[in-house]
Amino acid sequence: MPRPAPPRPAPPGWPGVLRTARARSTMAAPGSVKAALQVAEVLETIVSSCVGPEGRQVLCTKPTGEVLLSRDGGRLLEALHLEHPLARMMVACVSSHLRKTGDGAKTFIIFLCHLLRGLNAVTHKEKDSFISKNIQTHGRHWKNCCQWKFISQALLTFQTQILDYIMDQFLSRHFLSIFSSSTKERTLCRSSLELLLGAYFCGRVGRNNRNFISQLMCDFFFKCMPCESGFEEVFELVDDCFVELNVGVTGLPVSESRIIAGLVLHRDFSVYCPADGDIRIVLVTETIQPLFSTSGTEFILNSEAQFQTSQFWIMERTKAIMKHLQSQNVKLLLSSVKQPDFVVYYAGLNSISVVECLSSDEISLIQRITGLSPFILPQASSQCEISNTALVKFCEPLILRSKRLESG
C-alpha cells in the first residue's frame, strides 16, 4: 500500500501566529461556538436556496409589512427582522462587506457556516478525548485554540500573508478582464462587460430576465460614456447615484424597462412652459422671494396700511427678480425648497418652468453632472449677468403610468 504523504508544511507566518498567540480575552466556551453556528445556519438556509444559476427567488415580508421577492442575498438579509444579537452582528458584517466589495453576501454566510462547523467539530473532538489527556495540557490547548480574538487574528493573517498571495500569483492569470488588450489605452471591451454583468445578475434576478437586464445595463454604460476611455467616471457615477438614476414603475413587467434620454427628476413641474432649443437652467436652495428681516431679527407692522405696503414691495421685488432671470434667458428653475406662490406665478408669466422640492440627493446629482452651484438672492436681484447657469438639450414632462415626472 502506498504510504500517506507527509503533512504539507504551512506557509511562512501561519505557524508563528499559532505559537505566539496569548490568552488575552475571555475563553469561548463550546456552547458559544454552537450557538453561533445555529444562528448562522438559519441565515444559510435563507440564502442557500437562491445560490447559483438554478437558485430560486425568496419571498419574505419586511418589518414594515412590505413584501420582497428577490435573489439578492444582501437585500434579503437586510430585510429580515432579527432579534438575536449574533444574527444582527452577522448581518451587519455582511452589510460592511457589501459596502466594500459590492457583492458576496450569500458566499459570506456560507463560508461563515463552514468555518463555524469546523470550529464546532474541533471542540467536540477535544471533549471526546478529554478523559485520555492530562487535564492541565488539555486546558492550555483549549485556551490557545478556541478564543474568538485568536481566531480572528489567525484568519486575518491567513488572508494577508497567504490568501492574497495565492490570488495574485496563481488565480489572477485566469481572470477575465473587461478591458481591451488590443490598444495601449485601457478601453472597455463590450463582450467582456456583458459576460461580467451576466454573471453578476445571475445571482440576483430570475432566469427569465437575467440576459435582458445585463444587456440593458451594458447599453446604459456605453450610452453614458462620453468617450471610449471615460469609463472610470461613469462607473463611479453609477455606483454612487444609481438610486437617483433609475425610476421604478409599478404594474409593468421587467421586459418593459427602457433607457430614457436625459435625467428623470422625481418631481412634477409646479409650472411648465414649453421651450425650443437649448434651455438655460439655474439651481436654488432657498426661497427667491425677498425677506424683510434676517434670522434673529424682528419686523414690526403697526397698521394694515404698512402690511399692504410690505406685501406690494415683496410682489414688486419678486416680479423684478423673475424678470431679470428671463432677461438672462433662464428657462428652468430647479429648487430644493418650496417656493412662495408669488415666485411660481411670476415664473409662469415670464415663461420660466419651475420644479420644486427636489431631494438633496437629486440636487447633488445635478451639481455633479452640470457643475452648477446655487445662486444667491443678491445675485438674482442685481442687474449683472448670472454666471451660475447651465444649458440642457430639453426639458419636458414624462408620464409613467399614473406618475408625471420631469425629464431633462
Phi, psi and omega in degrees: 000140179293141180284141179297144180294143179297152181300138181287129180296142180288150179299158180301142178099328183287311180298327181300326179294318181292324185281327188260359181294140180237150180282102182242001179222175182297135182292136179279119179287157179304326181295329181289323176296316181295321179295317178297321179295319180297319179293315181296324181292329175295315177294324179296322178299324181290314187274335185292335180288345180242026179270138172084175183299330181266007181295152182259163174280149182248134178256123178219160180251126179286162176302335179281353182097351178289150180258132180241127176240110188202162170249001181283114183299320180297315180295320181295314182293320181287343179276349183286145173264100188255132177254330182290129182299325178294321179295317178297322179295319180295316180293325176296321177295321177297317180297319177296320177297319181293324179296331182271325187247334181081001185200168171096021181294312181293318179298323179302311181294319181295315178294323178298320178296317178299319179296313182293326176295321177296317178295321179295322178294323178296317181295321179291321179296319179294322180292323180293327182264011185298319186293325185275002182240160176294134185298320182292317179296316180298316180298320179294317180295318180296320182295324181283329190264339191244020177271137181298320182294320178296317181298315181296321178294319180294319179293321178296318178295321178299320180292310187286324186262340185238303187294316179299321180294318180295317179299318184287319188271328189245327184264334185298331180292342180263358181289149175261119180275142176273001180258143181286136180262004183274348180236162180288321178281150178283111176240152185283132177265117186297316183296321179291322178294322178297319178295319180296313180293324177298318178292324181293313182283350180301323181266010185235332181231165180291163183296331182294329186250358187299307183295323181295315183291318179296321177293319179297318180293322178296316177299321181297315180300314184288332175288331182279338185285124178291332178208172186295331183261009182263032187284332183299315181294322180293315179300318181293319180295313181296321180294319184279329192234027185296326180298320180281340183272350180237152181233122177276135179238116181283149175091357179244146178290160180299327182296347178271002180296142182219158172265122183253135178293141177091185179251123180270120176265139187276039178219152176268165177290136168285324172212134182239126178235107181304143180218148179259154176074195178295143185244127179272132184238154171232156182238129180232149179236014177212167181292140179280332182298127183293153181248151178283325185227158177266174181297134179090000178240167181241148173237114188256129175251129183259352183205165177295326180295319177297322179296316179296321178296318180294320178295321178295320179297316179299317181297316181293320179293319178296318178300319180293321180296313181292327177294322178294320177298320178295322180294336177270011178065028176283128182244349183216130178246117178255124187232139176272351181237165176284123181272148178298162182299325179301319182296313181295321182295310182286337173296316178296321179295333181258018176060040177247121176283149183228132171236122186250169170058038174289143181289163179297326178293320178293320177298316179298320179295317179298316179296322180293321182283317187264340185078014181286148168238145183298142176267151186258164187298314178303324178293322181289327184275345178280170182263007179279168182289139178274119186269334184275069178228164177215160181253137174236156185286323181204165178205116186205158176291150179232120181264118176239101185055243182268358182263140172242118183239177179251133179234134180203000000 
